[in-house]
Structure formats: structure tokens, C-alpha cells
Amino acid sequence: SGINAEYGPQTKKSLEFEFSYSVPKGKTVNVTIPLLLPLSGLPTDHVEVHIRDSRIPCFAEDVFRDTFLRFVAEEEDRICQEEGDAALIDLETELGDLSDVWESETRVSTPVSTHSIQQEEEFGQICHKLYHSPVLHAMRAEENRAAHELRGLVKKRNDEIKKIQDHHIMAMEGYVNNGGHVDTTAVNDLAASQIEQRQDCEVKWASEISHLMEKQRKEFYSWVLKTYEESLGGKEYSSTIPNTDNYSPEPQSYPKMEESFSICIGSQLKITHSIRLFVDNVWNLCAGHPRAPERLQTALSLYTNSLSGLILLVDNRLNLYSGNTHKLSKICEVFPEFHFPPFDQQLTTIRQKLLNPDVVRRRTPTNYLIDDTVPDSVVKEDDTSGDLILPTGTCYLTRHSNLKQVHCVIHLVGTVHEVQGEVTSRSPLLIGLKSALKIASENNMDNLVIPLFLASTLEATWTMRGV
């Protein structure tokens, strides 16, 4: 049988079927039948119609029927083959165009969506070469431009959220101060609607900021590759950074107090360490203007074996919404992160590793190191919020290129009250501090900042005896 028109080729082709047969007295009769292939319907139905319309004699019907069906089958197969070949040619052309697009998109987005060790090393090597070349100032200008754009968007978000908060406060005060009569149900409904409105606003802005960060990462990656190729070709770059935002150094509100000395530690092989005591706010080491001169030195040592680290005391909840972790996240969101995963993604990876004991026990040199001295059974998950509850002394590491004077932050789980209490050699907090020092040594942190008494601020109620 022939090919059903429902599944056959999409176009019709006009052909002529020629058939001849002999009649008595040596005469030959020629029959020409115009056909539109592929046939609509079954070929066997068409052949009977043509036998009748062409008045094929009974002695020639069988030959006519076989010849017609064979002709239709061959021609329909040929038509299908031609259309198939044409479709393959079109597909190859489209795939060729798509492959070019995919290749260009992959070159831009690969380091953003995937962070394989090989890709990070290649990108890091290129950035290290550019940072230590005349292209340094051009890279800093590109980073400053992105930081200016990101800070503007974050400021718009903060302004809108503050406006919503002020409006909510006025609306709530209007309900509460309604002639001394307070409708509890109405107040609860208003509070619920206000919370929902603020959450919607925060989600909207979080999406816009995330989209901008992703866009900036792709543009920076593409710019680095293009600039690296141009620098190999001998293109020259300016040795100054344009001052697009009228930056001037921030005045220091207190006198600079610091003292340095050296100590030797070790029972048999003594190693000399340089200690520097200085008075400063720990957040000044992280936050700062994009054009702050300290950021230049941080960028130069980003891909070296001389990193700067900070031990930060955090609470036991692995999230972005409380304590020092929340403060750090607010600092990270106003300067683009081009070299490592965003801060929230790093915490998500740490969470996944903590929930997978096999990954934690292997202790391989990966992007994030977890203190494997903490038993897996004490890592709990909050049933209400879904946050991980970490025990005191747990350490985890995050990497940053967008902080002013810090490359790595070692998060040490603990509280100020534990610092104020009696700290013994078996204290989980002290064991965690030893683990933090070990992590710093393993990750080439030659410069490690440890806040005095592990606290970011000193309480007025503290006494020298308690300290």
C-alpha cells in the first residue's frame, strides 16, 4: 500500500502515470492518468476508480493494478526521500547557526552557571595576569562601573522598602489610636497584609538585583577574555582610573592606634609570627567605597598564596537573616562578585555538604571546607524555618573578591555569652577556634584578622575581670 496522506510529506507533487496494453488485431492502447502524489486515501481505492474511468479491459486489469500500485509506491518513497534530504539540510543549517550562538553564550555564561575547578583555574590565571599588567586599571574601572550600577539599584530597593515601612507604621498607628478602641481582628488583618506587601516588594527587588548581578558577571567574563586577547596583541591601556563618582577618602572618626611585635611559637622548631594589635571596626575591613585604595591591594593578591582572612563569630543558624551573617550579606550585595559564587550560593553549598555526611568526611580540597571534628548527629534542621542548627565550634569558609581587605571569611559558630563565660581547653568554642586556624593555614591565609575576644563589638557591661 502507499503512504497515508496524514503521515506523508507536507507538499503534493503532480505526476503522470502511463500504461499501455495490446488489443486484438495488433493495436496498442496508451492510457495517461494525471496523479497528485502522495495520494489522499488508500492506493487500492484509487486503482479501482482509474480502472473504471479509463475503461481498462478485464484481461489487463491485473497488470494495470500491479503496475499502478508499484508506480505509486516508488514515487511516494522518492518524494519522501527528497523532502527528508531537504529537511536534513535545513536542520544542519539551523544547527550550525545555533551552535555558533551556543558557543558564544557558553563562552560568556560558563563560569557563572558552573564552577568547575578547571574553569576557575583558567579564569583565575587570566585575571592574575591582567591584575599584574598595565590592564589593572582598566579592570578596576570596569569593576567600579559595575559597582556603581549595582549600588544604585540597591539604593532604590532600600528607599522603596523604607517608604513602605513608613506607610505601614502610619496605617498601624491609625488603627491603634482609633479613639481608644482597638479592633484586634482588623489589626491582625492589617499586619498580615503589610507583611505580604513587604515580602512581595523584597522578592521583586531580589529578582532584579540577582538578574543584574548575573548580567554583570557575564559581561565581566566576556570583557576579561576579550581584553586578555587584545593585550596579547599589544594594545595599550590607560594607567589611571577615571574618577566617575567623585571619590574622596573617608575621614577616620577616631585616632589610629596600633602596635606590632613578633613572637616565636613551637616546642622544637620555633616559627616567628608577626602580631599587630589595632583599633578598628571589624566591618571596616569588609565594607568600603569601590575606589578605596585597599581594594587595589586585595585584588593584586586575590590569586596568590598570600591571602587575607577574617574569623567572624556567627550564630548557630545557617541563613542570611540574622546576626553577623546578615550584616556580611548586606555588605556583599553592594559590590559585584565576579570571581566566586555569590555569598548566598556558597551558604547553600555548605548546607548541602552538611546534610551529606559522606562529603564532609572526605575532606578533599574543595571550594568550601567544613570542620569535620563536629559529629554529624548534632547538625539539626529547624522544623519551622528549615534552617540548619549548627553546634558551637562549627567552622565554615566563604570566599570573596568584593570585600575591601578580606579574601576569605571563616565563620565560627558561637555567641558572645559563651565568650564571656569560662573558656577551658575543652570548650567547643576554643576547639572551633583551633579548627579555624587550621583552615586558615591550609588555605594560605598569611594575614588573619581575629577580633579581640572574637566579638565584633565590645559590650559596655563587660569588665576586665570577666574578660
Short mmCIF file of N, CA and C in Angstrom, two decimals, residues 310-412:
data_model
loop_
_atom_site.label_atom_id
_atom_site.label_comp_id
_atom_site.label_asym_id
_atom_site.label_seq_id
_atom_site.Cartn_x
_atom_site.Cartn_y
_atom_site.Cartn_z
N LEU A 310 39.50 36.49 57.74
CA LEU A 310 38.84 37.08 58.90
C LEU A 310 38.04 36.00 59.60
N ILE A 311 38.22 35.88 60.92
CA ILE A 311 37.41 34.97 61.72
C ILE A 311 36.22 35.75 62.25
N LEU A 312 35.03 35.32 61.90
CA LEU A 312 33.80 36.03 62.25
C LEU A 312 32.92 35.14 63.10
N LEU A 313 32.55 35.62 64.28
CA LEU A 313 31.68 34.88 65.17
C LEU A 313 30.23 35.02 64.70
N VAL A 314 29.58 33.89 64.40
CA VAL A 314 28.21 33.90 63.86
C VAL A 314 27.33 33.04 64.75
N ASP A 315 26.01 33.22 64.60
CA ASP A 315 25.09 32.42 65.40
C ASP A 315 24.94 31.04 64.79
N ASN A 316 24.14 30.22 65.43
CA ASN A 316 24.08 28.80 65.05
C ASN A 316 23.11 28.51 63.92
N ARG A 317 22.50 29.52 63.32
CA ARG A 317 21.57 29.30 62.22
C ARG A 317 22.26 29.62 60.90
N LEU A 318 22.22 28.67 59.98
CA LEU A 318 22.86 28.85 58.68
C LEU A 318 21.89 29.53 57.74
N ASN A 319 21.82 30.87 57.81
CA ASN A 319 20.94 31.63 56.92
C ASN A 319 21.53 33.02 56.75
N LEU A 320 20.82 33.86 56.00
CA LEU A 320 21.28 35.22 55.70
C LEU A 320 20.52 36.28 56.48
N TYR A 321 19.72 35.87 57.46
CA TYR A 321 18.75 36.81 58.03
C TYR A 321 19.01 37.15 59.49
N SER A 322 20.12 36.73 60.05
CA SER A 322 20.34 37.01 61.47
C SER A 322 21.82 37.19 61.74
N GLY A 323 22.10 38.00 62.76
CA GLY A 323 23.45 38.14 63.28
C GLY A 323 24.45 38.72 62.29
N ASN A 324 25.70 38.35 62.51
CA ASN A 324 26.79 38.86 61.68
C ASN A 324 26.71 38.37 60.24
N THR A 325 26.10 37.20 60.02
CA THR A 325 25.94 36.72 58.65
C THR A 325 25.05 37.66 57.84
N HIS A 326 24.01 38.18 58.48
CA HIS A 326 23.13 39.14 57.80
C HIS A 326 23.88 40.42 57.46
N LYS A 327 24.70 40.91 58.41
CA LYS A 327 25.48 42.12 58.15
C LYS A 327 26.45 41.91 56.99
N LEU A 328 27.09 40.74 56.97
CA LEU A 328 28.04 40.45 55.90
C LEU A 328 27.33 40.36 54.55
N SER A 329 26.14 39.77 54.53
CA SER A 329 25.39 39.67 53.27
C SER A 329 25.01 41.04 52.74
N LYS A 330 24.68 41.98 53.62
CA LYS A 330 24.34 43.33 53.18
C LYS A 330 25.56 44.03 52.59
N ILE A 331 26.75 43.74 53.11
CA ILE A 331 27.96 44.33 52.55
C ILE A 331 28.27 43.72 51.19
N CYS A 332 28.06 42.41 51.07
CA CYS A 332 28.40 41.72 49.82
C CYS A 332 27.49 42.13 48.67
N GLU A 333 26.26 42.55 48.97
CA GLU A 333 25.30 42.80 47.89
C GLU A 333 25.50 44.16 47.22
N VAL A 334 26.36 45.04 47.76
CA VAL A 334 26.54 46.35 47.15
C VAL A 334 27.80 46.42 46.29
N PHE A 335 28.54 45.32 46.19
CA PHE A 335 29.71 45.29 45.31
C PHE A 335 29.67 43.97 44.54
N PRO A 336 29.77 43.98 43.21
CA PRO A 336 29.60 42.75 42.42
C PRO A 336 30.68 41.72 42.73
N GLU A 337 30.27 40.46 42.74
CA GLU A 337 31.18 39.34 42.93
C GLU A 337 31.43 38.68 41.58
N PHE A 338 32.65 38.86 41.03
CA PHE A 338 32.96 38.38 39.69
C PHE A 338 33.80 37.10 39.69
N HIS A 339 34.39 36.73 40.79
CA HIS A 339 35.38 35.65 40.77
C HIS A 339 34.91 34.39 41.50
N PHE A 340 33.96 34.50 42.41
CA PHE A 340 33.47 33.35 43.18
C PHE A 340 31.95 33.34 43.14
N PRO A 341 31.34 32.23 43.54
CA PRO A 341 29.88 32.22 43.60
C PRO A 341 29.37 33.26 44.60
N PRO A 342 28.16 33.79 44.37
CA PRO A 342 27.60 34.75 45.33
C PRO A 342 27.53 34.17 46.73
N PHE A 343 27.48 35.05 47.71
CA PHE A 343 27.52 34.63 49.11
C PHE A 343 26.39 33.67 49.44
N ASP A 344 25.18 33.94 48.97
CA ASP A 344 24.06 33.05 49.28
C ASP A 344 24.23 31.68 48.66
N GLN A 345 24.82 31.62 47.46
CA GLN A 345 25.05 30.32 46.84
C GLN A 345 26.11 29.52 47.59
N GLN A 346 27.11 30.19 48.13
CA GLN A 346 28.12 29.50 48.92
C GLN A 346 27.49 28.88 50.18
N LEU A 347 26.60 29.63 50.83
CA LEU A 347 25.93 29.08 52.01
C LEU A 347 25.04 27.90 51.64
N THR A 348 24.41 27.96 50.47
CA THR A 348 23.59 26.84 50.02
C THR A 348 24.44 25.60 49.80
N THR A 349 25.62 25.77 49.22
CA THR A 349 26.53 24.64 49.02
C THR A 349 26.99 24.07 50.35
N ILE A 350 27.28 24.93 51.30
CA ILE A 350 27.70 24.47 52.63
C ILE A 350 26.56 23.69 53.29
N ARG A 351 25.36 24.17 53.14
CA ARG A 351 24.20 23.47 53.71
C ARG A 351 24.08 22.06 53.11
N GLN A 352 24.23 21.96 51.80
CA GLN A 352 24.14 20.65 51.15
C GLN A 352 25.23 19.71 51.64
N LYS A 353 26.43 20.25 51.86
CA LYS A 353 27.52 19.40 52.34
C LYS A 353 27.30 18.97 53.78
N LEU A 354 26.74 19.84 54.58
CA LEU A 354 26.46 19.46 55.96
C LEU A 354 25.38 18.40 56.04
N LEU A 355 24.45 18.43 55.10
CA LEU A 355 23.39 17.41 55.07
C LEU A 355 23.86 16.11 54.45
N ASN A 356 25.06 16.11 53.86
CA ASN A 356 25.62 14.91 53.25
C ASN A 356 26.88 14.52 54.02
N PRO A 357 26.79 13.64 55.00
CA PRO A 357 27.96 13.30 55.83
C PRO A 357 29.12 12.74 55.03
N ASP A 358 28.85 12.03 53.94
CA ASP A 358 29.95 11.45 53.16
C ASP A 358 30.84 12.53 52.57
N VAL A 359 30.23 13.63 52.10
CA VAL A 359 31.01 14.72 51.53
C VAL A 359 31.85 15.39 52.61
N VAL A 360 31.29 15.52 53.82
CA VAL A 360 32.01 16.18 54.90
C VAL A 360 33.21 15.36 55.33
N ARG A 361 33.05 14.03 55.42
CA ARG A 361 34.13 13.18 55.92
C ARG A 361 35.28 13.07 54.95
N ARG A 362 35.02 13.24 53.64
CA ARG A 362 36.11 13.05 52.68
C ARG A 362 37.19 14.11 52.83
N ARG A 363 36.79 15.30 53.20
CA ARG A 363 37.72 16.42 53.45
C ARG A 363 38.72 16.61 52.31
N THR A 364 38.17 16.74 51.11
CA THR A 364 39.01 16.98 49.94
C THR A 364 39.16 18.47 49.72
N PRO A 365 40.21 18.90 49.02
CA PRO A 365 40.39 20.35 48.79
C PRO A 365 39.35 20.88 47.81
N THR A 366 38.23 21.33 48.34
CA THR A 366 37.15 21.85 47.51
C THR A 366 36.99 23.34 47.79
N ASN A 367 35.91 23.89 47.25
CA ASN A 367 35.69 25.32 47.42
C ASN A 367 35.35 25.69 48.85
N TYR A 368 34.78 24.76 49.61
CA TYR A 368 34.34 25.07 50.96
C TYR A 368 34.83 23.97 51.88
N LEU A 369 35.43 24.33 53.00
CA LEU A 369 35.94 23.38 53.97
C LEU A 369 35.05 23.42 55.20
N ILE A 370 34.60 22.26 55.64
CA ILE A 370 33.76 22.15 56.82
C ILE A 370 34.57 21.48 57.92
N ASP A 371 34.37 21.92 59.16
CA ASP A 371 35.09 21.31 60.26
C ASP A 371 34.55 19.90 60.48
N ASP A 372 35.35 18.89 60.17
CA ASP A 372 34.88 17.52 60.27
C ASP A 372 35.06 16.95 61.67
N THR A 373 35.45 17.76 62.66
CA THR A 373 35.54 17.29 64.03
C THR A 373 34.19 17.32 64.72
N VAL A 374 33.20 17.98 64.11
CA VAL A 374 31.88 18.06 64.72
C VAL A 374 31.07 16.84 64.32
N PRO A 375 30.48 16.09 65.25
CA PRO A 375 29.68 14.91 64.89
C PRO A 375 28.51 15.29 64.00
N ASP A 376 28.23 14.42 63.03
CA ASP A 376 27.13 14.71 62.10
C ASP A 376 25.78 14.71 62.81
N SER A 377 25.65 13.95 63.90
CA SER A 377 24.35 13.80 64.54
C SER A 377 23.87 15.09 65.21
N VAL A 378 24.80 16.02 65.51
CA VAL A 378 24.39 17.23 66.20
C VAL A 378 23.97 18.33 65.24
N VAL A 379 24.11 18.14 63.95
CA VAL A 379 23.62 19.10 62.96
C VAL A 379 22.13 18.84 62.77
N LYS A 380 21.31 19.79 63.21
CA LYS A 380 19.86 19.61 63.17
C LYS A 380 19.24 20.61 62.21
N GLU A 381 18.02 20.30 61.82
CA GLU A 381 17.26 21.17 60.92
C GLU A 381 16.01 21.64 61.61
N ASP A 382 15.81 22.94 61.61
CA ASP A 382 14.63 23.52 62.25
C ASP A 382 13.38 23.14 61.48
N ASP A 383 12.40 22.57 62.18
CA ASP A 383 11.18 22.10 61.52
C ASP A 383 10.33 23.25 60.99
N THR A 384 10.43 24.42 61.62
CA THR A 384 9.59 25.55 61.22
C THR A 384 10.21 26.33 60.06
N SER A 385 11.45 26.78 60.23
CA SER A 385 12.09 27.62 59.22
C SER A 385 12.91 26.84 58.21
N GLY A 386 13.31 25.62 58.54
CA GLY A 386 14.15 24.84 57.64
C GLY A 386 15.62 25.17 57.75
N ASP A 387 15.99 26.09 58.67
CA ASP A 387 17.40 26.44 58.84
C ASP A 387 18.14 25.31 59.54
N LEU A 388 19.44 25.18 59.20
CA LEU A 388 20.28 24.23 59.90
C LEU A 388 20.73 24.84 61.22
N ILE A 389 20.65 24.07 62.30
CA ILE A 389 21.10 24.48 63.61
C ILE A 389 22.47 23.84 63.84
N LEU A 390 23.51 24.66 63.88
CA LEU A 390 24.88 24.17 63.98
C LEU A 390 25.36 24.24 65.42
N PRO A 391 26.15 23.29 65.86
CA PRO A 391 26.68 23.32 67.22
C PRO A 391 27.80 24.33 67.37
N THR A 392 28.05 24.75 68.58
CA THR A 392 29.13 25.70 68.86
C THR A 392 30.47 25.09 68.45
N GLY A 393 31.29 25.90 67.79
CA GLY A 393 32.60 25.44 67.34
C GLY A 393 32.66 25.01 65.90
N THR A 394 31.50 24.93 65.22
CA THR A 394 31.49 24.58 63.81
C THR A 394 32.11 25.72 62.99
N CYS A 395 32.93 25.35 62.02
CA CYS A 395 33.59 26.34 61.16
C CYS A 395 33.22 26.08 59.71
N TYR A 396 33.00 27.14 58.96
CA TYR A 396 32.85 27.02 57.51
C TYR A 396 33.43 28.25 56.86
N LEU A 397 33.88 28.08 55.62
CA LEU A 397 34.66 29.09 54.92
C LEU A 397 33.90 29.61 53.71
N THR A 398 33.92 30.92 53.52
CA THR A 398 33.38 31.52 52.30
C THR A 398 34.45 32.39 51.66
N ARG A 399 34.42 32.46 50.34
CA ARG A 399 35.43 33.20 49.57
C ARG A 399 34.80 34.44 48.96
N HIS A 400 35.58 35.51 48.92
CA HIS A 400 35.05 36.79 48.45
C HIS A 400 36.13 37.55 47.68
N SER A 401 35.69 38.24 46.64
CA SER A 401 36.56 39.18 45.94
C SER A 401 36.00 40.59 46.00
N ASN A 402 34.85 40.76 46.68
CA ASN A 402 34.18 42.06 46.72
C ASN A 402 34.26 42.72 48.09
N LEU A 403 35.10 42.22 48.99
CA LEU A 403 35.32 42.86 50.28
C LEU A 403 36.59 43.70 50.22
N LYS A 404 36.68 44.70 51.08
CA LYS A 404 37.75 45.68 50.95
C LYS A 404 39.12 45.10 51.26
N GLN A 405 39.26 44.37 52.37
CA GLN A 405 40.57 43.88 52.77
C GLN A 405 40.57 42.41 53.15
N VAL A 406 39.56 41.67 52.74
CA VAL A 406 39.40 40.28 53.15
C VAL A 406 39.11 39.42 51.92
N HIS A 407 39.86 38.31 51.79
CA HIS A 407 39.58 37.35 50.73
C HIS A 407 38.69 36.20 51.22
N CYS A 408 38.90 35.76 52.44
CA CYS A 408 38.20 34.60 52.99
C CYS A 408 37.64 34.96 54.36
N VAL A 409 36.44 34.50 54.63
CA VAL A 409 35.81 34.67 55.94
C VAL A 409 35.58 33.30 56.53
N ILE A 410 36.17 33.06 57.70
CA ILE A 410 35.95 31.81 58.43
C ILE A 410 34.86 32.06 59.46
N HIS A 411 33.72 31.45 59.26
CA HIS A 411 32.58 31.63 60.14
C HIS A 411 32.69 30.64 61.29
N LEU A 412 32.79 31.16 62.50
CA LEU A 412 32.92 30.33 63.71
C LEU A 412 31.62 30.46 64.50
#
